[in-house]
PDB file of C-alpha atoms in Angstrom:
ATOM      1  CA  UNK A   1      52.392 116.444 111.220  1.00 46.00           C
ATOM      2  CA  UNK A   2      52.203 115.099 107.470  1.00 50.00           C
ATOM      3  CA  UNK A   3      53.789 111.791 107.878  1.00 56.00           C
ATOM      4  CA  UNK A   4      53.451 110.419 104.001  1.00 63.00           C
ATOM      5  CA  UNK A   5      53.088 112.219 100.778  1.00 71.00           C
ATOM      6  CA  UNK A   6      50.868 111.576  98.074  1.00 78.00           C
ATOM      7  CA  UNK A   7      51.408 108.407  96.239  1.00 84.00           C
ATOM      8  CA  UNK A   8      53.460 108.293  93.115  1.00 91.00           C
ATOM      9  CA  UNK A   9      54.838 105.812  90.861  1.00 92.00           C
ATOM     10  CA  UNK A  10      57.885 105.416  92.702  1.00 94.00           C
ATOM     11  CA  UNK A  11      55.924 105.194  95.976  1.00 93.00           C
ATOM     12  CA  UNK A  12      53.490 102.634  94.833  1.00 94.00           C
ATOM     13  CA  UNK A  13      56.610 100.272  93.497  1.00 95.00           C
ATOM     14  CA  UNK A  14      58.620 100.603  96.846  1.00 96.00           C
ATOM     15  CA  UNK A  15      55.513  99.701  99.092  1.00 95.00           C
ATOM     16  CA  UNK A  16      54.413  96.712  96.680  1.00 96.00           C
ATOM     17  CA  UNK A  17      58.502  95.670  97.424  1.00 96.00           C
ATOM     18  CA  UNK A  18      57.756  96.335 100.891  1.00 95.00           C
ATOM     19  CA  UNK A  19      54.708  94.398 100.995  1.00 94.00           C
ATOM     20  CA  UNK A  20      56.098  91.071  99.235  1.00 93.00           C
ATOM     21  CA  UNK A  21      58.975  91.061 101.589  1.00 92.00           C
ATOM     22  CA  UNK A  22      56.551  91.912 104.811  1.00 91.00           C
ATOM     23  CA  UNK A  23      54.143  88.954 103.601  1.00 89.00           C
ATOM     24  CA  UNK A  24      57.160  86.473 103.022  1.00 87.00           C
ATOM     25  CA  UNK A  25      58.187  86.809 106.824  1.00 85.00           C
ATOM     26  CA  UNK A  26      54.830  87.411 108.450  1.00 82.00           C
ATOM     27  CA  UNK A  27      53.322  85.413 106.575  1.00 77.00           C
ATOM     28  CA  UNK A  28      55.024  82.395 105.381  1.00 70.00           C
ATOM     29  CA  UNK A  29      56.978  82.584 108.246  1.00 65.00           C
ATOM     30  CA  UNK A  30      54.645  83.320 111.221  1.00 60.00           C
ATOM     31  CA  UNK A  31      50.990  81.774 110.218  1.00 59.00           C
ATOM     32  CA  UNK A  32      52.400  79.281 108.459  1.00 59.00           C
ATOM     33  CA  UNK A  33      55.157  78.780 110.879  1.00 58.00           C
ATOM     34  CA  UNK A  34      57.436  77.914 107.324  1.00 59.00           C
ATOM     35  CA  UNK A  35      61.217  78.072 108.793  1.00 59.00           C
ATOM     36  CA  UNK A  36      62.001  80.492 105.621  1.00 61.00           C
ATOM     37  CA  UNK A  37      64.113  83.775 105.372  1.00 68.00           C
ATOM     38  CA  UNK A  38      64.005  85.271 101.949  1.00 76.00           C
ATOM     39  CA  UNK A  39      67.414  87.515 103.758  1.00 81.00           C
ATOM     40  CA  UNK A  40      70.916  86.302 103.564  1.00 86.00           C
ATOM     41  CA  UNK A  41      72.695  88.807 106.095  1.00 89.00           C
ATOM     42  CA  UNK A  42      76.282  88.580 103.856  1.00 91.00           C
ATOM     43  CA  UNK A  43      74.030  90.482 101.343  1.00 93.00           C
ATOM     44  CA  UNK A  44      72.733  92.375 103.382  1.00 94.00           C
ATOM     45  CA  UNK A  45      75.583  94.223 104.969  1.00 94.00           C
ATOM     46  CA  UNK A  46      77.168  94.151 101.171  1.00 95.00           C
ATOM     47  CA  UNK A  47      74.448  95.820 100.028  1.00 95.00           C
ATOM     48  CA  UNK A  48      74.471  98.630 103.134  1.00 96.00           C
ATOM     49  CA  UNK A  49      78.465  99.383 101.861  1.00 96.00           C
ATOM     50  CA  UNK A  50      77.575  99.795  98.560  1.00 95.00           C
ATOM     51  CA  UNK A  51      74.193 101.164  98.212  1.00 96.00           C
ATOM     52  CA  UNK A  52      73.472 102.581 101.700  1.00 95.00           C
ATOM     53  CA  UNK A  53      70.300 101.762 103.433  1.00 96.00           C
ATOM     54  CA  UNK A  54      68.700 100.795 100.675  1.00 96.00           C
ATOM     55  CA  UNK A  55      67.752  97.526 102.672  1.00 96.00           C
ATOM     56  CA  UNK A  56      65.914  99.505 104.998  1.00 96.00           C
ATOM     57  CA  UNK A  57      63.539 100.971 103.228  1.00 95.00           C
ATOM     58  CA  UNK A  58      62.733  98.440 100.582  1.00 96.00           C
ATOM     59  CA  UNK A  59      63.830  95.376 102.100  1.00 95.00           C
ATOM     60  CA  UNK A  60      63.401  94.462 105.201  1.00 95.00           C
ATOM     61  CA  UNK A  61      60.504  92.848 106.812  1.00 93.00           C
ATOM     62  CA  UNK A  62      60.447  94.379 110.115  1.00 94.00           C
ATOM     63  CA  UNK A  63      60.826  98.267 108.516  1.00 95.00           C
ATOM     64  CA  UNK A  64      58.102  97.298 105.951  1.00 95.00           C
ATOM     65  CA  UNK A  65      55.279  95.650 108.666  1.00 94.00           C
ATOM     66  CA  UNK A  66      56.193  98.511 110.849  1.00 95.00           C
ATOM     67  CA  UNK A  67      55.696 100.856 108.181  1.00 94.00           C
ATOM     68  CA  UNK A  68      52.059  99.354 106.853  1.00 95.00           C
ATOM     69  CA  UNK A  69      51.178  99.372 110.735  1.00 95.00           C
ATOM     70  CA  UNK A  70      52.133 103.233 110.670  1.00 93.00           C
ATOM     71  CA  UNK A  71      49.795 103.772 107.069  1.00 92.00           C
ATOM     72  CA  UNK A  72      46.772 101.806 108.959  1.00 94.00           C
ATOM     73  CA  UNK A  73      47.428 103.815 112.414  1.00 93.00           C
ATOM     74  CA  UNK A  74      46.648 107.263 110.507  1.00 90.00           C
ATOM     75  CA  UNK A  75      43.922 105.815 108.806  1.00 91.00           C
ATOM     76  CA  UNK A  76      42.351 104.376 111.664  1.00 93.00           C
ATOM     77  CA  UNK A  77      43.647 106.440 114.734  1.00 92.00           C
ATOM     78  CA  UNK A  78      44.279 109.719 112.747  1.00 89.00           C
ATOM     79  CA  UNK A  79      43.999 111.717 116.264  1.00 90.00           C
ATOM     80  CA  UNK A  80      46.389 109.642 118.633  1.00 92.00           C
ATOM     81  CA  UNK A  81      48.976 109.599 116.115  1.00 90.00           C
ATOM     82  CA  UNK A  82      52.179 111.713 117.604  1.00 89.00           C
ATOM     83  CA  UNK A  83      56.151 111.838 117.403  1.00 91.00           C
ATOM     84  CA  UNK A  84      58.170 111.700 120.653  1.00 94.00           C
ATOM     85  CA  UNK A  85      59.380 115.436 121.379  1.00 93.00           C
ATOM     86  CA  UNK A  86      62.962 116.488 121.654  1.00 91.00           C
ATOM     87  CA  UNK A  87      65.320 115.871 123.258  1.00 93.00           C
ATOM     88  CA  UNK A  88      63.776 113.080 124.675  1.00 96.00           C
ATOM     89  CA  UNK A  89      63.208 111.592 120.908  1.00 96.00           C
ATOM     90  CA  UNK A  90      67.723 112.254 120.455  1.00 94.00           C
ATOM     91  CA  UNK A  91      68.114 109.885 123.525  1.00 96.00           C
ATOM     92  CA  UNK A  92      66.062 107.228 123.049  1.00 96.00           C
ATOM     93  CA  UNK A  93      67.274 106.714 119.419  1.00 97.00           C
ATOM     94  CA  UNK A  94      70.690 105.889 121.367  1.00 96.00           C
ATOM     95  CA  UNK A  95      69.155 103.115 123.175  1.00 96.00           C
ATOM     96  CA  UNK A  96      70.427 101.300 120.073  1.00 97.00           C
ATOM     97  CA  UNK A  97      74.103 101.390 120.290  1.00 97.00           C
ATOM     98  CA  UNK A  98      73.869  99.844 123.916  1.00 97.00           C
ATOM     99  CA  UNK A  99      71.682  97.437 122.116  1.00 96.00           C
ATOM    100  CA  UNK A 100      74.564  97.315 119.389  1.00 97.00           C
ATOM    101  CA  UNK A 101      77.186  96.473 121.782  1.00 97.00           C
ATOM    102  CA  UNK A 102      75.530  93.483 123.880  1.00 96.00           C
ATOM    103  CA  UNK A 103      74.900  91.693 120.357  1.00 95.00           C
ATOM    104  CA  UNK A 104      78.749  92.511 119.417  1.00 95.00           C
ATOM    105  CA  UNK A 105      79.595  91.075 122.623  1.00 95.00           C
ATOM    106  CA  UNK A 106      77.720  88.084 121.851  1.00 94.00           C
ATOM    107  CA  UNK A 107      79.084  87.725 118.466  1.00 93.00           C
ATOM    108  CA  UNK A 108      82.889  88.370 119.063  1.00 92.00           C
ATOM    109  CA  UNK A 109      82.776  87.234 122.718  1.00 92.00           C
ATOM    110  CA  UNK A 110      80.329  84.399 123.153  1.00 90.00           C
ATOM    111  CA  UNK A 111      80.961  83.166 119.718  1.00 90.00           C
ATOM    112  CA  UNK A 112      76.930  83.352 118.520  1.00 91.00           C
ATOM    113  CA  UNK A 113      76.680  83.399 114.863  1.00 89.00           C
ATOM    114  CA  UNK A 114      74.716  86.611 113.365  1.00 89.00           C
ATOM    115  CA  UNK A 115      75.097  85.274 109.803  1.00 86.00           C
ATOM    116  CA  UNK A 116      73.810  81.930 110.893  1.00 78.00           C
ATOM    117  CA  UNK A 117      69.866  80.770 112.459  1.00 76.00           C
ATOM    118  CA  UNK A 118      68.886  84.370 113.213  1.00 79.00           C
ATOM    119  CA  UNK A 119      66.480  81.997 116.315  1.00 81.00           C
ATOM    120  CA  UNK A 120      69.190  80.404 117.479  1.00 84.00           C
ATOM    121  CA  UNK A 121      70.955  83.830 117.859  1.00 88.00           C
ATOM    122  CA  UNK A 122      68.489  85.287 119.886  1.00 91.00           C
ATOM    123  CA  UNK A 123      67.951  82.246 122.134  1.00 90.00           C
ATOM    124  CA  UNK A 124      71.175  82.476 123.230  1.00 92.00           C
ATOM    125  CA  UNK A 125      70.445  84.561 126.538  1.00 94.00           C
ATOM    126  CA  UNK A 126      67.048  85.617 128.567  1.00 95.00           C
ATOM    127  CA  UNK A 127      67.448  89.168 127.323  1.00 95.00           C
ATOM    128  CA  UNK A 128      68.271  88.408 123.514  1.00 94.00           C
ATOM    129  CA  UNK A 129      64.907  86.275 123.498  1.00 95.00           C
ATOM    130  CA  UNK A 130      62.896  88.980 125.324  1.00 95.00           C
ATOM    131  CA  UNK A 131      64.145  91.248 122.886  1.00 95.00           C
ATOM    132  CA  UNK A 132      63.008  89.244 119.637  1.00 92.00           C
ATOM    133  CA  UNK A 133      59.418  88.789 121.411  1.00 91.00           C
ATOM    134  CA  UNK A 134      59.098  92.775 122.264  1.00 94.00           C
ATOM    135  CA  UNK A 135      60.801  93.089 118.678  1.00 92.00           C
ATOM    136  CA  UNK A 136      57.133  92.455 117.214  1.00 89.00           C
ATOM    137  CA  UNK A 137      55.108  94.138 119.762  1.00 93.00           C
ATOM    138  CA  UNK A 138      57.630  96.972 118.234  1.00 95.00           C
ATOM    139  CA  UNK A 139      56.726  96.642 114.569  1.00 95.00           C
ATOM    140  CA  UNK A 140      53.464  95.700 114.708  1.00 93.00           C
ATOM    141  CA  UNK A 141      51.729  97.563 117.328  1.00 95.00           C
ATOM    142  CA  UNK A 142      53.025 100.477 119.055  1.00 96.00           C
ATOM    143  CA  UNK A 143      53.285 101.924 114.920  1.00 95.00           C
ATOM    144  CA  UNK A 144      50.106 102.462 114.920  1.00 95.00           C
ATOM    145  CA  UNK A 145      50.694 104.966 117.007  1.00 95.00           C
ATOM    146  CA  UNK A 146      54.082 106.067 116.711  1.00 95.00           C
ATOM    147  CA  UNK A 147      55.428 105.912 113.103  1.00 92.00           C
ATOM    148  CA  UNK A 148      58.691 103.753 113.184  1.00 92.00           C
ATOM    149  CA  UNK A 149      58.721 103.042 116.834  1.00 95.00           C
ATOM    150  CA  UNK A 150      61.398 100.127 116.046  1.00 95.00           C
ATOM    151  CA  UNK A 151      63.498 102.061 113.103  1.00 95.00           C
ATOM    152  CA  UNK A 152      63.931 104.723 115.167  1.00 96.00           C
ATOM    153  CA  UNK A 153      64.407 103.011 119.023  1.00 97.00           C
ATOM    154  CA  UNK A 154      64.916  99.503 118.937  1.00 96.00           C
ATOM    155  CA  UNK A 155      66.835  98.529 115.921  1.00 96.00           C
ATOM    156  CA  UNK A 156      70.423  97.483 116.893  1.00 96.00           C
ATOM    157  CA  UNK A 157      71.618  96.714 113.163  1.00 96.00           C
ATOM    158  CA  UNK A 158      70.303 100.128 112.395  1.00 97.00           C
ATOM    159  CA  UNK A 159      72.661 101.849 114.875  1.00 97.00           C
ATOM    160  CA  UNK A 160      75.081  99.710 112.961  1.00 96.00           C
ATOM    161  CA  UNK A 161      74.290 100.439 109.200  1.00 97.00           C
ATOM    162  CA  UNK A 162      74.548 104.143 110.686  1.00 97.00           C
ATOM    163  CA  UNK A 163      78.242 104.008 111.869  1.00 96.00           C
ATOM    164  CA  UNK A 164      78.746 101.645 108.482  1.00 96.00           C
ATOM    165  CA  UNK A 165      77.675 104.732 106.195  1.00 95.00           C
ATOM    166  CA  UNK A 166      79.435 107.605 108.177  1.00 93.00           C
ATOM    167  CA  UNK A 167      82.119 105.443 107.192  1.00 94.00           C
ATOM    168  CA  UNK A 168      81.730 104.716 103.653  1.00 94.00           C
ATOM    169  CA  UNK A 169      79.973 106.943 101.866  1.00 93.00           C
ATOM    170  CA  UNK A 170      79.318 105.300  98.359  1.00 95.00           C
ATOM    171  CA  UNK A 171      75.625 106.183  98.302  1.00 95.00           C
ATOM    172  CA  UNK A 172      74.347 109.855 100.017  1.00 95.00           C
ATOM    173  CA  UNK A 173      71.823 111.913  99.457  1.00 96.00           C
ATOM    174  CA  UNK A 174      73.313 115.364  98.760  1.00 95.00           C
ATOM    175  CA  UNK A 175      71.519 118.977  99.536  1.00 95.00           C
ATOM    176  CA  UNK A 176      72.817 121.859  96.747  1.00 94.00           C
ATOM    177  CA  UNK A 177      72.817 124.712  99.576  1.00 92.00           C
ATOM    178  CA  UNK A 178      73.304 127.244  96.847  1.00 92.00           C
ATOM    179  CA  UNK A 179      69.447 126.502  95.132  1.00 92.00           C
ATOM    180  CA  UNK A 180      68.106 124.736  98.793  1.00 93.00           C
ATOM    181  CA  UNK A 181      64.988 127.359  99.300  1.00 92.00           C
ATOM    182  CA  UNK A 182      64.551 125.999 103.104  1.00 91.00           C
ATOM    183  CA  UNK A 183      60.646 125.612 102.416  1.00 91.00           C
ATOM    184  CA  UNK A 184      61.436 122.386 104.329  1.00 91.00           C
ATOM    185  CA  UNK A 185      59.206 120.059 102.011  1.00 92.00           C
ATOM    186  CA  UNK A 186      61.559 117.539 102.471  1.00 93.00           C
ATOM    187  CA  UNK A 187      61.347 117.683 106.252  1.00 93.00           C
ATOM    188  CA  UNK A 188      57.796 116.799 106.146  1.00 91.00           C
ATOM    189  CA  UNK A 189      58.093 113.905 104.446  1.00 92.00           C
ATOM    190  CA  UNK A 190      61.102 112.279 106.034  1.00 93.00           C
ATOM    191  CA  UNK A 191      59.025 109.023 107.984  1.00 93.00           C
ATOM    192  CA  UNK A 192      62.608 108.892 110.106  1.00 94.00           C
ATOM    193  CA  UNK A 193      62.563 112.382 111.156  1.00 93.00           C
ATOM    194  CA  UNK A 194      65.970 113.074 109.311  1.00 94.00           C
ATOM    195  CA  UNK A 195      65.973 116.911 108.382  1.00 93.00           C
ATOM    196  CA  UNK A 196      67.397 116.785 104.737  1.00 94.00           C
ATOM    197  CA  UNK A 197      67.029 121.053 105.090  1.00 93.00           C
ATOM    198  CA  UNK A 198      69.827 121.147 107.911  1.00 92.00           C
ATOM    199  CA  UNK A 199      72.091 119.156 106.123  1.00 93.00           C
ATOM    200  CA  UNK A 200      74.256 119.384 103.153  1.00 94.00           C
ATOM    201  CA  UNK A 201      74.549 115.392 103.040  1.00 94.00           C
ATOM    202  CA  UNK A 202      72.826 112.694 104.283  1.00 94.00           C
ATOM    203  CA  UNK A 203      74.436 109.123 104.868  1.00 91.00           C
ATOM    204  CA  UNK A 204      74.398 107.300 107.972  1.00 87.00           C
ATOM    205  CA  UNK A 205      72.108 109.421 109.759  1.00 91.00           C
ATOM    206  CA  UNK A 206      68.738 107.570 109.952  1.00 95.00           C
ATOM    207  CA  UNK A 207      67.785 107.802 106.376  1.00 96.00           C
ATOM    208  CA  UNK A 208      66.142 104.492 105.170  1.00 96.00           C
ATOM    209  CA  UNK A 209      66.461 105.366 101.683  1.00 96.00           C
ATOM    210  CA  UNK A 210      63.242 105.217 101.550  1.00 94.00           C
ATOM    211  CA  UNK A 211      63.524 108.032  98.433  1.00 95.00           C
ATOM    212  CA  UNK A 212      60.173 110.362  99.827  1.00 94.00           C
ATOM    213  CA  UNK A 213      62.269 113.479  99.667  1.00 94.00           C
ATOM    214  CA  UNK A 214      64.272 112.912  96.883  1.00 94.00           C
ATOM    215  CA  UNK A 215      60.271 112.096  94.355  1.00 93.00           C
ATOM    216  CA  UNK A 216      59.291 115.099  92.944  1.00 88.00           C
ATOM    217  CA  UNK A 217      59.190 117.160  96.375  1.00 90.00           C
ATOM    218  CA  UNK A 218      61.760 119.928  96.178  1.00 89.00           C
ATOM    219  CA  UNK A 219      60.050 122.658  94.078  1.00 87.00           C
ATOM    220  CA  UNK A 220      61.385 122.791  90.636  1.00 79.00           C
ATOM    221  CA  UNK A 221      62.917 125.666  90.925  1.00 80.00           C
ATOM    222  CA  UNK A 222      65.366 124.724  93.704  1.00 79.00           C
ATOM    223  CA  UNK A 223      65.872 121.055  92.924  1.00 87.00           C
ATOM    224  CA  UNK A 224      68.370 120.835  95.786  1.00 94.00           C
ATOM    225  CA  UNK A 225      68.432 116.901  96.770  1.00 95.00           C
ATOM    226  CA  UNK A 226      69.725 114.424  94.130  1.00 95.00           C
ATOM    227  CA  UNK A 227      70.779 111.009  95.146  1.00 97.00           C
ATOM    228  CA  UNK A 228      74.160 110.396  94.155  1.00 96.00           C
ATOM    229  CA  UNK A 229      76.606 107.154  93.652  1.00 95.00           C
ATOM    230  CA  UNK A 230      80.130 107.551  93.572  1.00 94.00           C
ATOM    231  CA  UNK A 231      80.045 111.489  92.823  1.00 92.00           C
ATOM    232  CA  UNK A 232      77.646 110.827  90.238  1.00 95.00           C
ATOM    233  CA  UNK A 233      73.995 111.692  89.892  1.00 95.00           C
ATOM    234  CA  UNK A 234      71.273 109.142  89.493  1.00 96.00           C
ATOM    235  CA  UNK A 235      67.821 109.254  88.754  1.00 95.00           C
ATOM    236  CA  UNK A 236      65.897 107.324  92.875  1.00 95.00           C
ATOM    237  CA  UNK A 237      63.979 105.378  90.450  1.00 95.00           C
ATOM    238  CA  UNK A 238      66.131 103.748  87.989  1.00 96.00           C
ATOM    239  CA  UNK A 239      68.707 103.252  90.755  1.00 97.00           C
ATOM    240  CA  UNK A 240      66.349 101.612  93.292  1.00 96.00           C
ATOM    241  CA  UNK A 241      64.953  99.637  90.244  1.00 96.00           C
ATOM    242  CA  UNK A 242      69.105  98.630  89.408  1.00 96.00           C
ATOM    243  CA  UNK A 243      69.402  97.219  93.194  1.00 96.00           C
ATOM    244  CA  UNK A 244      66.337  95.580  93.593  1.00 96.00           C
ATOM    245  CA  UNK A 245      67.310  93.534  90.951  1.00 96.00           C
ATOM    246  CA  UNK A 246      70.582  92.966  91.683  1.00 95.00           C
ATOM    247  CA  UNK A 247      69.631  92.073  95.576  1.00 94.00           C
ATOM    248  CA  UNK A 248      67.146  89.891  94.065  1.00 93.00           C
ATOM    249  CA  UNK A 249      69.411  88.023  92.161  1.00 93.00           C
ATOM    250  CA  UNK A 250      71.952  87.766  94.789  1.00 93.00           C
ATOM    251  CA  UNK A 251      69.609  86.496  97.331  1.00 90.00           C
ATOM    252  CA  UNK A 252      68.657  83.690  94.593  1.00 87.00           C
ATOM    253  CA  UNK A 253      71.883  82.447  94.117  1.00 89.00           C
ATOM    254  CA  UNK A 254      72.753  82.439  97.485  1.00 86.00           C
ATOM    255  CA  UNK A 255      69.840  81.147  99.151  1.00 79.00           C
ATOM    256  CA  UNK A 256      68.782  78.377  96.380  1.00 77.00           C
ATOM    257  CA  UNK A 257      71.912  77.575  93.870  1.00 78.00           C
ATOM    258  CA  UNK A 258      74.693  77.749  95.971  1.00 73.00           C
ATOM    259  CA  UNK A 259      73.495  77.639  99.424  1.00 64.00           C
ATOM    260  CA  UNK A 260      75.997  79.549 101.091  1.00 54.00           C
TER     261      UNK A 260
END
């Protein structure tokens, strides 16, 4: 199975995002054991109501490292590289939401802060810090076998973005089933296994907004995915360029001028 496309423009800037925000954590943070999160979690769940899961795919450090570790796993392990088979791949991707649940029970029962020390969250019980120490096993090692082993099977605030964005749909992905040609293209390219040929939208199922099916892989003539905001067409790369810098910004103030 083709798991990435060829490299364009738009591919090249989202992995060099990717990369600076994989290096800040695993780097700064881990080998240089600086206590530093370039991530305040107030942004981020603003930014998953307004823009999707644009965090996702651009964003955040675990989906990026797990993502390189996928790139180096076909390069180097081309052969052993596979995708868990339905429908044992449906089940295990709900493995989540009972993940979802024990941190909400923490949170609203126990009192832990999420928005607070993310270490100090997952310290608070024996499974919560087992979790955070398979969490990297996750991302960095089992991808270089199977591509988004964490995305797809581990990742509680995932499961929650999901149910956030079958909620409020702002930001979708729409299919135009009139011109959709069902060469599945878009299927091929999809690193979370979405389907964007069986759908006619696409929010809150998976998607990392990662933007592979929407750059210049529906044939011409069908053009049948467009990302849209509000009702309203936009071009993936001027709108991922808009949020970057917005999120950017954001995270600036917050993080160094006001400190909140």
């Amino acid at each position: 199975m083709k798991l990435y496309k060829k490299d364009t423009p738009l591919t090249f800037s989202r992995d060099a995002i990717r990369f600076f925000f994989a290096a800040n954590f695993y780097f700064l943070g881990k080998l240089m054991g600086i206590d530093f999160e370039l991530e305040s979690e107030y942004l981020v769940l603003g930014s998953i109501i307004l823009f999707g899961p644009f965090f996702c795919g651009w964003a955040c450090p675990f989906g990026a490292a797990s993502y390189f570790a996928t790139r180096v796993g076909n390069k180097l392990f081309p052969k052993l590289q596979f995708n868990i088979p339905q429908p044992y791949d449906k089940w295990l991707r709900m493995l989540r939401y009972p993940l979802l649940g024990f941190f909400l029970y923490l949170f609203t029962v126990k009192g832990v802060s999420y928005f607070g020390d993310h270490i100090e969250m997952y310290k608070s019980t024996a499974f919560s810090w087992n979790f955070i120490k398979a969490k990297h096993f996750a991302v960095l090692l089992i991808p270089l076998f199977i591509p988004n082993f964490f995305c797809k099977y581990m990742c509680f605030q995932k499961a929650g973005y999901n149910l956030i964005n079958k909620v409020i749909k702002i930001c979708k992905i729409k299919r135009n089933t009139e011109t959709c040609i069902d060469c599945g293209k878009c299927d091929r390219v999809c690193p979370m296994q979405v389907n964007p040929s069986s759908k006619n939208e696409i929010c809150g199922d998976d998607c990392l907004s990662c933007f592979n099916c929407l750059d210049n892989v529906c044939p011409s003539k069908a053009d049948a995915l467009s990302l849209e905001l509000l009702g309203l067409k936009i071009n993936p790369g001027l709108f991922s360029a808009l949020v970057m810098t917005a999120y950017l910004a954001a995270t600036y103030l917050v993080l160094f001028v006001y400190q909140w």
